[in-house]
Coordinates of N, CA and C in Angstrom, one line a residue:
M25 N -54.2 -30.0 20.6 CA -53.6 -29.9 19.4 C -53.5 -28.3 19.1
N26 N -52.7 -27.6 18.6 CA -52.8 -26.1 18.0 C -52.9 -26.2 16.7
N27 N -53.4 -25.3 16.2 CA -53.4 -25.0 14.9 C -52.6 -24.0 14.4
L28 N -51.7 -24.1 13.2 CA -50.8 -23.2 12.8 C -51.5 -22.1 11.9
V29 N -51.5 -20.7 12.3 CA -52.1 -19.6 11.6 C -51.1 -18.8 10.8
I30 N -51.1 -18.6 9.6 CA -50.1 -17.9 9.0 C -50.8 -16.3 8.7
D31 N -50.0 -15.5 9.2 CA -50.6 -14.1 9.0 C -49.9 -13.5 7.9
Q32 N -50.5 -13.1 6.8 CA -50.0 -12.4 5.8 C -50.1 -11.0 5.5
S33 N -50.5 -10.5 6.7 CA -50.5 -9.1 6.8 C -49.4 -8.4 7.0
K34 N -49.0 -7.4 6.5 CA -47.9 -6.5 7.1 C -47.6 -6.1 8.2
G35 N -47.0 -6.1 9.3 CA -46.9 -5.5 10.6 C -47.4 -5.9 11.4
A36 N -48.3 -7.1 11.2 CA -49.0 -7.8 12.4 C -48.3 -9.0 12.8
P37 N -47.8 -9.3 13.9 CA -47.3 -10.5 14.6 C -48.4 -11.5 14.2
A38 N -47.8 -12.8 13.9 CA -48.7 -13.9 13.3 C -49.3 -14.4 14.7
E39 N -48.8 -14.2 16.0 CA -49.8 -14.6 17.3 C -50.9 -14.0 17.2
Q40 N -51.0 -12.7 16.8 CA -52.2 -11.9 17.1 C -53.3 -12.1 16.2
A41 N -53.1 -13.1 15.0 CA -54.1 -13.7 14.3 C -55.2 -14.6 14.7
D42 N -56.5 -14.3 14.8 CA -57.1 -15.2 15.6 C -58.0 -15.5 14.4
E43 N -57.9 -15.7 13.1 CA -58.8 -16.3 12.0 C -57.8 -16.7 11.0
A44 N -57.9 -18.1 10.3 CA -57.1 -18.4 9.5 C -57.7 -17.8 8.2
P45 N -56.4 -17.6 7.1 CA -57.0 -16.9 6.1 C -58.1 -17.7 5.2
R46 N -58.8 -16.8 4.6 CA -60.0 -17.4 3.8 C -59.7 -17.2 2.1
V47 N -60.1 -18.3 1.5 CA -59.9 -18.3 -0.1 C -60.9 -17.3 -0.4
S48 N -60.4 -16.6 -1.4 CA -61.3 -15.7 -2.3 C -62.4 -16.3 -2.8
T49 N -63.3 -16.0 -2.9 CA -64.5 -16.3 -3.8 C -64.0 -16.2 -5.2
K50 N -63.5 -15.2 -5.6 CA -63.1 -14.9 -7.0 C -62.3 -16.2 -7.5
L51 N -61.5 -16.8 -6.9 CA -60.9 -17.8 -7.1 C -61.7 -19.1 -7.7
I52 N -62.9 -19.2 -7.0 CA -63.9 -20.4 -6.9 C -65.0 -19.9 -7.8
Q53 N -65.2 -18.8 -8.2 CA -66.7 -18.6 -9.0 C -67.0 -19.5 -10.2
N54 N -65.7 -19.7 -10.9 CA -66.0 -20.5 -12.4 C -65.7 -22.1 -12.0
V55 N -65.5 -22.5 -10.8 CA -65.4 -24.2 -10.8 C -66.9 -24.5 -11.3
P56 N -67.1 -25.6 -11.9 CA -68.3 -26.3 -12.3 C -68.6 -27.2 -10.9
V57 N -70.1 -27.2 -10.8 CA -70.4 -28.3 -9.7 C -71.6 -28.7 -10.0
Q58 N -72.3 -30.2 -9.4 CA -73.0 -31.0 -9.8 C -74.1 -30.4 -8.6
L59 N -75.3 -30.1 -9.1 CA -76.5 -30.0 -8.2 C -77.4 -31.1 -8.7
E60 N -78.2 -31.7 -7.5 CA -79.3 -32.6 -7.7 C -80.3 -32.2 -7.0
A61 N -81.7 -32.7 -7.6 CA -83.0 -32.2 -6.9 C -83.4 -33.6 -6.4
F62 N -83.3 -33.5 -5.3 CA -83.8 -34.7 -4.4 C -85.6 -34.9 -4.4
L63 N -86.3 -35.6 -4.8 CA -87.7 -35.7 -4.8 C -88.2 -36.6 -3.5
G64 N -87.4 -37.6 -3.2 CA -87.9 -38.4 -2.1 C -86.9 -39.7 -2.2
G65 N -87.3 -40.6 -1.6 CA -86.7 -41.9 -1.5 C -87.2 -43.1 -1.3
V66 N -87.0 -44.2 -1.3 CA -87.8 -45.5 -0.8 C -86.5 -46.6 -0.6
R67 N -87.0 -47.8 0.2 CA -85.9 -48.8 0.6 C -86.8 -49.8 -0.1
M68 N -86.1 -50.6 -0.7 CA -86.2 -51.9 -1.2 C -85.5 -53.0 -1.4
T69 N -85.7 -54.3 -1.3 CA -84.8 -55.4 -1.3 C -84.2 -55.2 -2.7
V70 N -83.3 -56.2 -2.8 CA -82.8 -56.7 -4.3 C -83.9 -57.2 -5.1
T71 N -84.6 -58.1 -4.5 CA -85.8 -59.1 -5.2 C -86.5 -57.9 -5.7
E72 N -86.7 -57.1 -5.0 CA -88.2 -55.7 -5.5 C -87.4 -55.4 -6.5
L73 N -86.0 -54.9 -6.3 CA -85.7 -54.1 -7.3 C -85.7 -54.7 -8.8
A74 N -84.8 -56.2 -8.9 CA -85.1 -57.1 -9.8 C -86.2 -57.4 -10.5
A75 N -87.2 -57.2 -10.0 CA -88.7 -57.3 -10.2 C -89.3 -55.9 -11.3
L76 N -88.5 -54.7 -11.1 CA -89.0 -53.6 -12.1 C -88.7 -53.8 -13.4
G77 N -89.7 -53.3 -13.9 CA -89.5 -53.4 -15.5 C -90.3 -52.3 -16.0
P78 N -90.7 -51.9 -17.1 CA -91.5 -51.2 -17.8 C -92.9 -51.0 -17.2
D79 N -93.5 -49.7 -17.0 CA -94.7 -49.6 -16.5 C -94.5 -49.8 -14.8
S80 N -93.5 -50.2 -14.4 CA -93.6 -50.5 -12.8 C -93.5 -48.9 -12.2
I81 N -94.2 -49.2 -11.1 CA -94.3 -47.6 -10.2 C -93.3 -47.6 -9.0
V82 N -92.8 -46.9 -8.8 CA -91.9 -46.9 -7.5 C -92.4 -45.8 -6.5
T83 N -93.1 -46.0 -5.4 CA -93.7 -44.7 -4.8 C -92.9 -44.5 -3.8
L84 N -92.5 -43.1 -3.8 CA -91.5 -42.7 -3.0 C -92.2 -41.9 -1.7
D85 N -91.4 -42.0 -0.7 CA -91.6 -41.8 0.8 C -92.2 -40.2 0.9
T86 N -92.2 -39.5 -0.2 CA -92.4 -37.9 -0.2 C -94.0 -37.6 -0.5
P87 N -94.9 -36.8 0.0 CA -95.9 -36.5 -0.3 C -95.8 -35.6 -1.5
L88 N -97.0 -35.3 -2.4 CA -97.0 -34.6 -3.6 C -96.5 -33.1 -3.1
N89 N -97.2 -32.6 -2.1 CA -96.7 -31.0 -1.5 C -95.6 -30.7 -0.9
Q90 N -94.6 -31.8 -0.7 CA -93.4 -31.6 -0.2 C -92.4 -31.1 -1.0
S91 N -91.6 -30.2 -0.4 CA -90.6 -29.2 -1.3 C -89.6 -30.3 -1.5
V92 N -88.8 -30.0 -2.8 CA -87.7 -30.8 -3.3 C -86.5 -29.9 -2.8
E93 N -85.7 -30.9 -2.5 CA -84.2 -30.7 -1.8 C -83.3 -30.3 -2.8
V94 N -82.7 -29.4 -3.1 CA -81.5 -29.1 -4.0 C -80.3 -29.5 -3.3
R95 N -79.2 -30.4 -3.5 CA -78.2 -30.8 -3.1 C -76.8 -30.5 -3.9
L96 N -75.9 -30.1 -3.0 CA -74.4 -30.3 -3.8 C -73.6 -30.9 -2.7
N97 N -73.1 -32.2 -3.5 CA -72.3 -33.2 -2.9 C -73.2 -33.9 -1.8
Q98 N -74.3 -33.9 -1.8 CA -75.3 -34.7 -0.8 C -75.7 -33.8 0.2
L99 N -75.4 -32.5 0.3 CA -75.4 -31.4 1.3 C -76.7 -30.7 0.7
A100 N -77.5 -30.6 1.6 CA -79.0 -29.7 1.2 C -78.4 -28.2 1.2
V101 N -78.7 -27.3 -0.2 CA -78.2 -26.1 -0.3 C -79.4 -25.1 -0.4
A102 N -80.4 -25.7 -0.7 CA -81.8 -25.0 -1.0 C -83.0 -25.9 -1.1
R103 N -84.0 -25.4 -0.9 CA -85.4 -26.1 -1.1 C -86.2 -25.3 -2.3
G104 N -87.0 -26.0 -2.9 CA -88.0 -25.4 -3.7 C -89.2 -26.3 -4.2
E105 N -90.1 -26.0 -5.1 CA -91.0 -26.8 -5.8 C -90.8 -27.3 -7.1
L106 N -91.4 -28.2 -7.6 CA -91.1 -28.8 -8.9 C -91.9 -28.0 -9.9
V107 N -91.6 -27.7 -11.2 CA -92.2 -26.9 -11.7 C -91.9 -27.2 -13.3
A108 N -92.8 -27.2 -14.2 CA -92.4 -27.5 -15.8 C -92.0 -26.5 -16.4
V109 N -90.6 -26.7 -17.1 CA -90.3 -25.8 -17.9 C -90.2 -26.3 -19.5
G110 N -90.8 -25.8 -20.0 CA -90.9 -26.7 -21.5 C -91.5 -28.0 -21.3
D111 N -90.6 -28.9 -22.0 CA -90.9 -30.2 -21.9 C -89.7 -30.9 -20.7
R112 N -89.5 -30.2 -19.7 CA -88.6 -30.5 -18.6 C -88.9 -30.2 -17.6
F113 N -88.2 -30.6 -16.2 CA -88.8 -30.2 -14.9 C -87.8 -29.2 -14.6
G114 N -88.0 -28.4 -13.5 CA -87.1 -27.4 -13.0 C -87.6 -27.7 -11.6
V115 N -86.8 -26.7 -10.5 CA -87.1 -26.1 -9.3 C -87.0 -24.8 -9.0
R116 N -88.3 -24.3 -8.6 CA -88.5 -23.1 -8.4 C -87.6 -22.9 -7.0
I117 N -86.5 -22.1 -6.8 CA -86.0 -22.1 -5.4 C -87.1 -21.3 -4.3
S118 N -87.0 -21.6 -3.3 CA -87.9 -20.8 -2.2 C -87.2 -20.8 -1.0
E119 N -86.0 -21.4 -0.9 CA -85.5 -21.3 0.3 C -84.1 -21.6 0.1
I120 N -83.1 -20.8 0.8 CA -81.8 -21.2 0.3 C -81.5 -21.6 2.0
V121 N -80.7 -22.8 2.3 CA -80.3 -23.2 3.3 C -79.0 -22.7 3.8
Q122 N -78.8 -22.2 5.2 CA -77.9 -21.6 5.8 C -76.7 -22.5 5.7
W123 N -75.6 -22.1 5.2 CA -74.0 -23.0 4.6 C -73.6 -23.0 6.1
P124 N -72.9 -24.2 6.4 CA -72.1 -23.9 7.8 C -70.8 -23.2 7.7
E125 N -70.8 -23.0 8.9 CA -69.4 -22.1 8.8 C -68.3 -22.8 8.7

């Protein structure tokens, strides 16, 4: 299947274009996104979930020294360590994940 590439530059024939036009980052700089910090996970049955109550402890599958993964739409974009920021938690970024091309 052939992809149609529209070359918007003046004077260059469309068949010489070897890259699809890219979206300018200026168009998307102010788009709000939701970031999540993923600490770990656990598998449990519905019965185990229903048995949870106040003071229950759910043990995650991540050791204490494991880095926190920062996700954008379930895709890892960074890693870091959990830090206290006043009375809240934060993530100190230590690594930016390479974005897919």
